[in-house]
Amino acid sequence: MPAGLIAKISDNNYKEAHTVVDVRRARCPSSRHRRLAVVEFAIFVSTAVFCATLCFMNTPIRYPQQGLETYDRPGGGPARHNHRSTHRSGAAPYQQRSRPLSPSGGGSPLLTGMNNFPTPTSGDYLSPLAPQSRGPRQSPDVLFTQQQPPQPNPAEEQDPMDALYPAISYSTTAPMVPAPPGPPSPATPSGFTPSELEGLIERYKVQSLRNKVYAFPQMSLDNKLTLMFLQQLRIETQFSAISGVLAQTETRLAHLEKLCELAWTPNKSQMKILRALVRHYLVKVLPTYTSLGGYVKTYIHNNADVLHMSFYATDPTIRTTINGLCGELASQMKSSFRKALFKAVQNKVPLVTFAKNMYNSYHLVPVPKDVPTAMLATFALMRQVADPLAKKKNTAGSDTGFWKALEASQDALYKKHSPDKDRVNGPAWQEWATAIIAKDKRKWPSREDDGVLIPGAVQEIDAALGIARGDDNDVGISGANADESMQQTVPEEPEPEEEREDDEDDEDDDDTPINADLGTELARRAEEQQLVASSE
């Protein structure tokens, strides 16, 4: 406190002097207050400088050159170059000159502008792999005005959805286009480098819309949101339309499936195969001939793909239809076989001649040269059962009782030789086969020379066989494969098949060729299974 002010203070005027001191303090702030004011001013100045810097960074800089803007910042207004600062700093002023800059191997000439930066004059600037595309990016205005969109290649296969809606791509697995060698290119307003952006364009298959891809980052946020909203509405509208069409299509397909199931029948080739299979099993050694169609069903189930009947195992309608046809064909073939057998007995055709004739007519290719002994014995058993029945006068369409008598004879034989289950190679069965063959030859002695029938017998048997004589056994199916399928699976519950007289419609005059690869495929499968069995 000043000395003059202390001298004026007395005991009587203490309060007045104290008031004067407070006023003096208020008018003369302390050093602490002054420091706070300086700090606040510094903060204000720093904030102003920071805001000005941000505004400057977002302000576009454009360099005018021959009426073209070659460099740009995202967002907007022009900013001219200060030539005085160039001369003051000693840098060379901008020079505008034109010279061709064509890379080795071809390319488009470039217009060289200020600071010797190239200005593109063709559409090559859009490719990130072009040599002249490296370096500072060009103005979007120049890019969009000079671009020539590439023409789509008509030979290139397109997804149906891509063809209908080219602006939408559903493929996200295409690899990215690798970046070209050299220094990295500056980023576009979207944040991607030109090479990365071109890679995305290639990945989503929007090469024809490259203009829009480059223009989208230049749009304002409101415009982007509006455009995206419109695209979303468009997609929803298209999806609603497609959903309605799909719902109608699904209903119609379900209706068509029902109609197809009701009207499904095998084609001519499949019918010929079914008929050939039934005929083949008639000349094989079987424990029962009552359920002849069951062996055909088993073969179809095991070879459905090769026979083009893959739906047999999954579709109940198709399975029921084929099973019914197998039963009908079995009845027809058994009737024809029984007629041929009766005719052979009446004409006293020798056993070997009859067996060879039936094998050539019924057996699938390849037909064995010699009839196996087990089958000769089976034929002899059939002839023994048919002899008394063939002498009777049978009414057309009536049951002769042949198949029932044959089943009874076979049941008795199986009971007698039950310990020996191998009917082909079992000792007991071989002994029986030798005896019944000799008995047949004594009753109907041989009249052929080397297995050749006399002309009369051939004509009579051919007339009796009916549809049995022909090329129906050559349908491209391997007989060995059919026999193997027969040995693998035997029908568990045989269904009786009534013998039915043949009609004229039963004759197979169909000359439709069978797939030649069918027999090859089945033979190959049989060989593979035999190799596996032998290796085991």
Coordinates of C-alpha atoms in Angstrom, one line a residue:
M1 CA 0.0 0.0 0.0
P2 CA 1.4 3.6 -0.8
A3 CA 2.9 5.5 2.1
G4 CA 0.8 8.6 1.5
L5 CA -2.4 6.7 1.8
I6 CA -1.2 5.1 5.1
A7 CA -0.6 8.6 6.6
K8 CA -4.1 9.7 6.0
I9 CA -5.6 6.8 7.9
S10 CA -6.7 7.5 11.5
D11 CA -8.7 5.8 14.0
N12 CA -11.8 8.0 13.2
N13 CA -11.9 7.4 9.4
Y14 CA -10.8 3.7 9.3
K15 CA -13.9 2.5 7.4
E16 CA -13.6 5.2 4.8
A17 CA -9.9 4.3 4.1
H18 CA -10.8 0.6 3.8
T19 CA -13.4 1.5 1.2
V20 CA -10.8 3.4 -0.9
V21 CA -8.5 0.4 -0.8
D22 CA -11.2 -1.9 -2.1
V23 CA -11.9 0.5 -5.0
R24 CA -8.3 0.7 -5.9
R25 CA -8.0 -3.1 -6.0
A26 CA -11.0 -3.4 -8.3
R27 CA -9.5 -0.9 -10.7
C28 CA -6.0 -2.4 -10.8
P29 CA -6.4 -6.2 -11.5
S30 CA -3.7 -8.6 -10.2
S31 CA -1.2 -10.5 -12.4
R32 CA -3.2 -13.7 -12.1
H33 CA -6.2 -12.2 -13.8
R34 CA -4.0 -10.9 -16.6
R35 CA -2.6 -14.4 -17.2
L36 CA -6.0 -15.9 -17.4
A37 CA -7.1 -13.4 -20.0
V38 CA -4.0 -14.2 -22.1
V39 CA -4.7 -17.9 -22.0
E40 CA -8.3 -17.4 -23.1
F41 CA -7.2 -15.3 -26.0
A42 CA -4.7 -17.9 -27.1
I43 CA -7.3 -20.6 -27.0
F44 CA -9.6 -18.5 -29.1
V45 CA -6.9 -17.8 -31.7
S46 CA -6.0 -21.5 -31.9
T47 CA -9.6 -22.5 -32.4
A48 CA -10.0 -20.0 -35.2
V49 CA -6.8 -21.2 -36.9
F50 CA -8.0 -24.9 -36.6
C51 CA -11.4 -24.1 -38.2
A52 CA -9.8 -22.1 -41.0
T53 CA -7.5 -25.1 -41.7
L54 CA -10.4 -27.5 -41.9
C55 CA -12.2 -25.2 -44.3
F56 CA -9.2 -24.9 -46.4
M57 CA -8.7 -28.6 -46.6
N58 CA -12.3 -29.1 -47.8
T59 CA -12.1 -26.3 -50.4
P60 CA -11.5 -27.6 -53.9
I61 CA -8.5 -26.4 -55.8
R62 CA -8.8 -26.1 -59.6
Y63 CA -6.1 -25.2 -62.0
P64 CA -7.4 -23.7 -65.2
Q65 CA -5.7 -25.0 -68.3
Q66 CA -6.9 -24.4 -71.9
G67 CA -10.5 -24.4 -70.7
L68 CA -10.1 -27.8 -69.0
E69 CA -9.9 -28.5 -65.3
T70 CA -7.3 -31.1 -64.7
Y71 CA -7.2 -31.4 -60.9
D72 CA -9.9 -31.3 -58.4
R73 CA -10.7 -31.8 -54.7
P74 CA -14.0 -33.4 -53.8
G75 CA -16.7 -31.0 -53.2
G76 CA -16.6 -27.9 -55.1
G77 CA -15.4 -24.2 -56.0
P78 CA -12.3 -23.2 -58.0
A79 CA -9.1 -21.8 -56.6
R80 CA -6.7 -20.1 -59.0
H81 CA -2.9 -20.4 -58.7
N82 CA -1.0 -17.5 -57.3
H83 CA 1.6 -16.8 -59.9
R84 CA 3.3 -14.1 -57.8
S85 CA 4.1 -16.8 -55.2
T86 CA 5.7 -18.9 -57.9
H87 CA 7.9 -16.1 -59.1
R88 CA 8.8 -15.1 -55.5
S89 CA 9.8 -18.7 -54.6
G90 CA 11.9 -19.0 -57.8
A91 CA 9.8 -21.9 -59.2
A92 CA 9.3 -22.1 -62.9
P93 CA 5.9 -20.7 -64.1
Y94 CA 3.3 -22.9 -65.6
Q95 CA 3.9 -23.6 -69.3
Q96 CA 1.2 -24.9 -71.5
R97 CA 2.5 -27.0 -74.4
S98 CA 1.2 -30.0 -76.3
R99 CA 3.3 -33.0 -77.2
P100 CA 2.3 -36.6 -77.8
L101 CA 3.0 -39.0 -75.0
S102 CA 2.4 -42.4 -76.4
P103 CA 3.7 -45.4 -74.5
S104 CA 5.8 -48.0 -76.3
G105 CA 3.5 -50.5 -78.0
G106 CA 0.7 -48.0 -78.7
G107 CA -1.7 -45.9 -76.8
S108 CA -3.5 -42.6 -77.1
P109 CA -1.6 -39.2 -77.3
L110 CA -1.9 -37.1 -74.2
L111 CA -2.2 -33.3 -73.9
T112 CA 0.5 -32.0 -71.5
G113 CA -0.7 -29.1 -69.5
M114 CA 0.7 -27.1 -66.5
N115 CA 3.6 -28.6 -64.6
N116 CA 3.9 -31.2 -67.4
F117 CA 1.0 -33.3 -66.0
P118 CA -0.7 -35.3 -68.8
T119 CA -4.2 -34.6 -69.7
P120 CA -6.1 -37.6 -71.3
T121 CA -7.6 -37.3 -74.7
S122 CA -9.3 -40.7 -75.0
G123 CA -11.1 -43.2 -72.8
D124 CA -7.8 -44.9 -71.7
Y125 CA -7.8 -42.8 -68.5
L126 CA -10.5 -45.1 -67.1
S127 CA -8.3 -48.1 -66.9
P128 CA -6.1 -48.4 -63.8
L129 CA -3.8 -50.7 -65.8
A130 CA -3.0 -48.1 -68.5
P131 CA 0.5 -46.6 -68.2
Q132 CA -0.7 -43.1 -68.4
S133 CA -3.2 -43.6 -65.6
R134 CA -0.6 -43.5 -62.9
G135 CA -0.1 -40.3 -61.0
P136 CA -2.5 -37.6 -60.0
R137 CA -6.1 -38.4 -60.9
Q138 CA -8.0 -36.4 -63.5
S139 CA -11.0 -34.1 -63.0
P140 CA -14.3 -36.0 -62.8
D141 CA -15.8 -33.5 -65.2
V142 CA -13.3 -34.4 -67.8
L143 CA -13.6 -38.1 -67.0
F144 CA -17.4 -38.2 -67.4
T145 CA -17.5 -36.0 -70.6
Q146 CA -14.8 -38.0 -72.5
Q147 CA -15.6 -41.5 -71.4
Q148 CA -16.8 -44.1 -73.9
P149 CA -18.6 -46.9 -72.1
P150 CA -17.4 -50.4 -73.1
Q151 CA -19.7 -52.5 -75.2
P152 CA -20.7 -55.8 -73.5
N153 CA -19.5 -58.9 -75.2
P154 CA -22.6 -60.9 -76.5
A155 CA -20.6 -64.1 -76.5
E156 CA -20.0 -63.8 -72.7
E157 CA -22.5 -65.9 -70.7
Q158 CA -24.6 -63.8 -68.3
D159 CA -26.7 -64.8 -65.4
P160 CA -30.4 -64.5 -66.2
M161 CA -30.9 -62.1 -63.3
D162 CA -28.0 -60.0 -64.6
A163 CA -29.5 -59.9 -68.0
L164 CA -32.9 -58.8 -66.7
Y165 CA -31.5 -56.3 -64.2
P166 CA -28.0 -55.3 -65.2
A167 CA -27.7 -52.7 -62.4
I168 CA -27.9 -55.4 -59.8
S169 CA -25.3 -58.1 -59.4
Y170 CA -25.7 -61.2 -57.2
S171 CA -22.1 -62.5 -57.6
T172 CA -19.8 -61.8 -54.7
T173 CA -17.2 -64.5 -55.3
A174 CA -15.3 -62.9 -58.2
P175 CA -11.7 -62.1 -57.4
M176 CA -10.5 -58.6 -57.2
V177 CA -8.4 -57.2 -60.1
P178 CA -4.8 -56.9 -58.9
A179 CA -3.3 -53.5 -58.6
P180 CA -0.9 -52.5 -61.4
P181 CA 2.9 -52.4 -60.6
G182 CA 4.4 -49.1 -59.7
P183 CA 3.6 -46.3 -57.2
P184 CA 0.1 -46.5 -55.7
S185 CA -2.6 -44.3 -57.3
P186 CA -4.2 -41.6 -55.3
A187 CA -7.6 -42.4 -53.7
T188 CA -10.8 -41.4 -55.4
P189 CA -13.5 -39.4 -53.5
S190 CA -15.0 -42.8 -52.5
G191 CA -11.9 -43.7 -50.6
F192 CA -10.8 -46.4 -53.1
T193 CA -7.8 -46.1 -55.5
P194 CA -8.7 -46.3 -59.2
S195 CA -7.4 -49.9 -59.4
E196 CA -9.5 -50.9 -56.4
L197 CA -12.5 -49.2 -57.9
E198 CA -12.0 -51.0 -61.2
G199 CA -11.6 -54.3 -59.3
L200 CA -15.0 -53.7 -57.7
I201 CA -16.6 -52.8 -61.0
E202 CA -15.2 -56.1 -62.5
R203 CA -16.3 -58.1 -59.4
Y204 CA -19.9 -56.9 -59.5
K205 CA -20.1 -56.9 -63.3
V206 CA -21.1 -53.3 -63.9
Q207 CA -18.6 -52.4 -66.6
S208 CA -21.3 -50.8 -68.7
L209 CA -22.2 -48.5 -65.7
R210 CA -18.7 -47.2 -65.0
N211 CA -19.9 -43.6 -65.4
K212 CA -22.4 -44.0 -62.6
V213 CA -19.8 -45.7 -60.3
Y214 CA -17.4 -42.8 -60.7
A215 CA -20.2 -40.1 -60.4
F216 CA -21.7 -41.5 -57.2
P217 CA -18.9 -40.4 -54.8
Q218 CA -19.3 -36.8 -56.2
M219 CA -22.9 -36.6 -55.1
S220 CA -24.0 -35.0 -51.9
L221 CA -25.1 -37.2 -48.9
D222 CA -28.8 -36.3 -49.5
N223 CA -28.6 -37.2 -53.1
K224 CA -26.9 -40.5 -52.3
L225 CA -29.6 -41.4 -49.7
T226 CA -32.4 -40.5 -52.1
L227 CA -30.9 -42.6 -54.9
M228 CA -30.4 -45.6 -52.6
F229 CA -33.9 -45.3 -51.4
L230 CA -35.2 -45.3 -55.0
Q231 CA -33.1 -48.3 -55.8
Q232 CA -34.5 -50.1 -52.7
L233 CA -38.0 -49.4 -53.8
R234 CA -37.2 -50.7 -57.3
I235 CA -35.8 -53.9 -55.9
E236 CA -38.8 -54.4 -53.6
T237 CA -41.2 -53.9 -56.6
Q238 CA -39.3 -56.3 -58.7
F239 CA -39.1 -58.9 -55.9
S240 CA -42.9 -58.6 -55.4
A241 CA -43.5 -59.1 -59.0
I242 CA -41.1 -62.1 -59.2
S243 CA -42.6 -63.6 -56.0
G244 CA -46.1 -63.5 -57.6
V245 CA -44.9 -65.2 -60.8
L246 CA -43.1 -67.8 -58.8
A247 CA -46.1 -68.6 -56.7
Q248 CA -48.2 -69.0 -59.8
T249 CA -45.5 -71.2 -61.4
E250 CA -45.3 -73.4 -58.4
T251 CA -49.0 -74.0 -58.4
R252 CA -49.0 -74.8 -62.1
L253 CA -46.0 -77.2 -61.7
A254 CA -47.8 -79.1 -58.9
H255 CA -50.8 -79.4 -61.1
L256 CA -48.7 -80.7 -64.1
E257 CA -46.9 -83.2 -61.8
K258 CA -50.3 -84.7 -60.8
L259 CA -51.4 -84.9 -64.4
C260 CA -48.1 -86.5 -65.4
E261 CA -48.4 -89.1 -62.6
L262 CA -51.8 -90.0 -63.8
A263 CA -50.8 -90.3 -67.4
W264 CA -47.3 -91.8 -67.0
T265 CA -46.5 -94.9 -69.0
P266 CA -43.2 -96.4 -70.1
N267 CA -42.0 -95.5 -73.6
K268 CA -41.6 -98.1 -76.3
S269 CA -37.9 -98.7 -75.5
Q270 CA -38.6 -99.3 -71.9
M271 CA -41.5 -101.7 -72.7
K272 CA -39.2 -103.6 -75.0
I273 CA -36.7 -103.9 -72.1
L274 CA -39.3 -105.1 -69.7
R275 CA -40.5 -107.7 -72.2
A276 CA -37.0 -109.0 -72.8
L277 CA -36.3 -109.3 -69.1
V278 CA -39.4 -111.4 -68.5
R279 CA -38.5 -113.7 -71.4
H280 CA -34.9 -114.0 -70.1
Y281 CA -36.0 -115.2 -66.7
L282 CA -38.3 -117.8 -68.3
V283 CA -35.3 -119.8 -69.5
K284 CA -33.4 -119.6 -66.2
V285 CA -33.3 -122.1 -63.4
L286 CA -35.7 -120.6 -60.8
P287 CA -37.1 -122.1 -57.6
T288 CA -40.5 -120.8 -58.6
Y289 CA -42.1 -119.4 -61.8
T290 CA -45.2 -118.2 -60.0
S291 CA -43.8 -114.7 -59.3
L292 CA -41.8 -114.2 -62.5
G293 CA -42.3 -110.5 -62.5
G294 CA -40.7 -110.2 -59.1
Y295 CA -37.2 -110.9 -60.6
V296 CA -37.8 -108.2 -63.2
K297 CA -38.7 -105.7 -60.4
T298 CA -35.6 -106.6 -58.6
Y299 CA -33.5 -106.0 -61.7
I300 CA -35.1 -102.7 -62.4
H301 CA -34.6 -101.6 -58.8
N302 CA -30.8 -102.4 -59.0
N303 CA -30.3 -100.8 -62.4
A304 CA -32.8 -98.0 -62.4
D305 CA -30.3 -95.4 -63.6
V306 CA -29.1 -97.4 -66.6
L307 CA -32.6 -98.2 -67.6
H308 CA -33.6 -94.5 -67.3
M309 CA -36.2 -95.4 -64.6
S310 CA -34.5 -93.6 -61.7
F311 CA -38.0 -92.6 -60.3
Y312 CA -38.9 -96.2 -59.8
A313 CA -37.5 -96.3 -56.2
T314 CA -38.9 -92.9 -55.2
D315 CA -42.2 -92.3 -57.0
P316 CA -45.0 -94.7 -55.9
T317 CA -47.0 -94.0 -59.0
I318 CA -44.3 -95.0 -61.3
R319 CA -43.4 -98.0 -59.2
T320 CA -47.0 -99.2 -59.2
T321 CA -47.3 -98.7 -62.9
I322 CA -44.1 -100.7 -63.7
N323 CA -45.0 -103.4 -61.3
G324 CA -48.4 -103.8 -62.9
L325 CA -46.8 -104.0 -66.3
C326 CA -44.3 -106.6 -65.1
G327 CA -47.2 -108.8 -63.9
E328 CA -49.1 -108.4 -67.2
L329 CA -46.0 -109.1 -69.3
A330 CA -45.2 -112.2 -67.2
S331 CA -48.6 -113.6 -67.8
Q332 CA -48.3 -113.0 -71.5
M333 CA -44.8 -114.5 -71.8
K334 CA -45.7 -117.6 -69.7
S335 CA -48.7 -118.2 -71.9
S336 CA -46.5 -118.1 -75.0
F337 CA -43.9 -120.2 -73.4
R338 CA -46.5 -122.8 -72.4
K339 CA -47.8 -122.9 -76.0
A340 CA -44.3 -123.5 -77.4
L341 CA -43.7 -126.2 -74.8
F342 CA -47.0 -128.0 -75.7
K343 CA -46.3 -127.8 -79.4
A344 CA -42.8 -129.3 -78.9
V345 CA -44.2 -132.2 -77.0
Q346 CA -46.9 -132.9 -79.5
N347 CA -44.4 -132.8 -82.4
K348 CA -41.9 -134.9 -80.4
V349 CA -39.1 -132.3 -80.7
P350 CA -35.9 -133.6 -79.1
L351 CA -34.8 -131.9 -75.8
V352 CA -31.5 -130.4 -77.1
T353 CA -33.2 -128.9 -80.2
F354 CA -36.0 -127.5 -78.1
A355 CA -33.6 -126.0 -75.5
K356 CA -31.4 -124.3 -78.2
N357 CA -34.5 -122.9 -79.9
M358 CA -35.9 -121.4 -76.7
Y359 CA -32.5 -120.1 -75.6
N360 CA -32.0 -118.3 -79.0
S361 CA -35.4 -116.8 -78.7
Y362 CA -35.6 -115.9 -75.0
H363 CA -32.1 -115.5 -73.6
L364 CA -30.5 -112.1 -73.5
V365 CA -27.3 -111.6 -75.4
P366 CA -24.8 -113.0 -75.3
V367 CA -26.6 -116.3 -75.8
P368 CA -24.6 -119.3 -74.5
K369 CA -23.5 -121.7 -77.2
D370 CA -24.4 -124.8 -75.2
V371 CA -27.4 -125.0 -72.9
P372 CA -26.3 -125.6 -69.3
T373 CA -27.1 -129.0 -67.8
A374 CA -29.2 -127.6 -65.0
M375 CA -31.4 -125.8 -67.6
L376 CA -31.7 -128.9 -69.8
A377 CA -32.9 -130.8 -66.7
T378 CA -35.5 -128.0 -66.0
F379 CA -36.7 -128.2 -69.6
A380 CA -37.0 -132.0 -69.3
L381 CA -39.1 -131.5 -66.1
M382 CA -41.3 -129.0 -67.9
R383 CA -41.8 -131.4 -70.8
Q384 CA -42.6 -134.2 -68.4
V385 CA -45.3 -132.1 -66.7
A386 CA -46.7 -130.9 -70.1
D387 CA -46.9 -134.3 -71.8
P388 CA -50.2 -135.5 -70.2
L389 CA -51.7 -132.0 -70.3
A390 CA -50.9 -131.4 -74.0
K391 CA -52.9 -134.5 -74.9
K392 CA -56.1 -133.0 -73.5
K393 CA -58.4 -130.8 -75.4
N394 CA -58.1 -127.3 -74.0
T395 CA -60.7 -124.6 -74.4
A396 CA -59.3 -121.3 -75.7
G397 CA -58.7 -119.0 -72.7
S398 CA -59.0 -121.6 -70.1
D399 CA -56.4 -122.6 -67.6
T400 CA -54.5 -125.7 -68.6
G401 CA -53.1 -126.2 -65.1
F402 CA -49.5 -126.5 -66.4
W403 CA -47.9 -123.9 -64.1
K404 CA -49.6 -125.2 -61.0
A405 CA -48.4 -128.7 -61.8
L406 CA -44.9 -127.5 -62.4
E407 CA -44.8 -125.7 -59.0
A408 CA -46.0 -128.8 -57.3
S409 CA -43.2 -130.9 -58.9
Q410 CA -40.6 -128.4 -58.0
D411 CA -41.7 -128.2 -54.4
A412 CA -41.5 -131.9 -54.1
L413 CA -37.9 -131.9 -55.6
Y414 CA -36.8 -129.1 -53.2
K415 CA -38.2 -131.0 -50.2
K416 CA -36.4 -134.2 -51.4
H417 CA -33.1 -132.4 -51.9
S418 CA -33.4 -129.8 -49.2
P419 CA -30.0 -130.4 -47.6
D420 CA -28.4 -129.5 -50.9
K421 CA -29.4 -125.9 -51.7
D422 CA -27.2 -125.6 -54.8
R423 CA -29.4 -126.7 -57.6
V424 CA -26.8 -126.1 -60.3
N425 CA -23.6 -127.6 -58.8
G426 CA -25.0 -129.7 -55.9
P427 CA -24.2 -133.5 -56.2
A428 CA -27.8 -134.5 -55.5
W429 CA -29.2 -132.1 -58.0
Q430 CA -26.6 -133.1 -60.7
E431 CA -27.6 -136.8 -60.2
W432 CA -31.2 -135.8 -60.6
A433 CA -30.4 -133.8 -63.7
T434 CA -28.6 -136.6 -65.4
A435 CA -31.4 -139.0 -64.8
I436 CA -34.3 -136.8 -66.0
I437 CA -32.3 -135.8 -69.2
A438 CA -31.7 -139.4 -70.0
K439 CA -35.4 -140.2 -69.5
D440 CA -36.4 -137.4 -71.9
K441 CA -34.0 -138.5 -74.6
R442 CA -35.4 -142.1 -74.3
K443 CA -39.0 -140.9 -74.7
W444 CA -38.2 -138.4 -77.5
P445 CA -35.1 -139.5 -79.3
S446 CA -32.9 -137.1 -81.2
R447 CA -33.8 -136.4 -84.8
E448 CA -31.4 -133.5 -85.5
D449 CA -28.0 -133.4 -87.0
D450 CA -25.6 -131.2 -85.0
G451 CA -28.5 -129.4 -83.4
V452 CA -30.3 -128.4 -86.6
L453 CA -34.1 -128.9 -86.6
I454 CA -35.9 -130.5 -89.5
P455 CA -37.8 -127.8 -91.5
G456 CA -41.3 -128.9 -90.4
A457 CA -40.4 -128.8 -86.7
V458 CA -38.9 -125.3 -87.0
Q459 CA -42.0 -123.9 -88.6
E460 CA -44.3 -125.5 -86.1
I461 CA -42.3 -124.3 -83.1
D462 CA -41.9 -120.8 -84.6
A463 CA -45.7 -120.6 -85.1
A464 CA -46.2 -121.7 -81.5
L465 CA -43.7 -119.3 -80.1
G466 CA -45.4 -116.3 -81.6
I467 CA -43.7 -113.2 -80.1
A468 CA -41.0 -115.4 -78.7
R469 CA -39.3 -115.6 -82.1
G470 CA -37.5 -112.4 -83.1
D471 CA -34.7 -110.0 -82.0
D472 CA -36.4 -109.0 -78.7
N473 CA -33.6 -110.6 -76.8
D474 CA -31.1 -108.2 -78.3
V475 CA -31.9 -105.0 -76.3
G476 CA -28.4 -104.1 -75.2
I477 CA -28.8 -105.7 -71.7
S478 CA -26.2 -108.2 -70.5
G479 CA -27.6 -111.6 -69.7
A480 CA -24.9 -112.2 -67.1
N481 CA -25.8 -109.0 -65.3
A482 CA -29.5 -110.1 -65.2
D483 CA -28.5 -113.5 -63.8
E484 CA -26.4 -111.8 -61.1
S485 CA -29.3 -109.6 -60.1
M486 CA -31.5 -112.7 -59.9
Q487 CA -29.0 -114.4 -57.6
Q488 CA -28.6 -111.4 -55.3
T489 CA -32.3 -110.9 -54.5
V490 CA -35.2 -113.2 -54.7
P491 CA -38.8 -111.9 -54.2
E492 CA -39.9 -112.6 -50.6
E493 CA -43.6 -112.6 -51.2
P494 CA -44.5 -114.0 -54.6
E495 CA -47.7 -112.8 -56.2
P496 CA -49.6 -115.4 -58.2
E497 CA -49.7 -114.6 -61.9
E498 CA -52.6 -116.1 -63.9
E499 CA -51.8 -117.5 -67.3
R500 CA -53.5 -115.5 -70.1
E501 CA -54.0 -116.3 -73.7
D502 CA -52.0 -114.2 -76.2
D503 CA -53.8 -111.7 -78.4
E504 CA -52.6 -110.3 -81.7
D505 CA -51.7 -107.0 -79.9
D506 CA -49.2 -108.9 -77.8
E507 CA -46.8 -109.4 -80.7
D508 CA -43.9 -107.0 -80.5
D509 CA -43.4 -105.4 -83.9
D510 CA -41.5 -102.5 -82.5
D511 CA -38.2 -101.9 -84.2
T512 CA -37.3 -99.0 -82.0
P513 CA -33.5 -99.1 -81.4
I514 CA -32.4 -99.5 -77.8
N515 CA -29.6 -97.4 -76.4
A516 CA -26.4 -99.2 -77.5
D517 CA -24.5 -98.0 -74.5
L518 CA -27.0 -99.8 -72.2
G519 CA -25.6 -103.3 -72.7
T520 CA -22.0 -102.0 -72.4
E521 CA -22.7 -100.3 -69.1
L522 CA -24.4 -103.3 -67.6
A523 CA -21.6 -105.6 -68.8
R524 CA -19.0 -103.3 -67.3
R525 CA -20.9 -103.3 -64.0
A526 CA -21.1 -107.1 -64.0
E527 CA -17.3 -107.4 -64.7
E528 CA -16.5 -105.0 -61.9
Q529 CA -18.7 -106.9 -59.4
Q530 CA -17.0 -110.2 -60.5
L531 CA -13.6 -108.6 -60.0
V532 CA -14.6 -107.4 -56.5
A533 CA -16.0 -110.9 -55.6
S534 CA -12.8 -112.6 -56.8
S535 CA -10.5 -110.2 -54.9
E536 CA -12.5 -110.9 -51.7

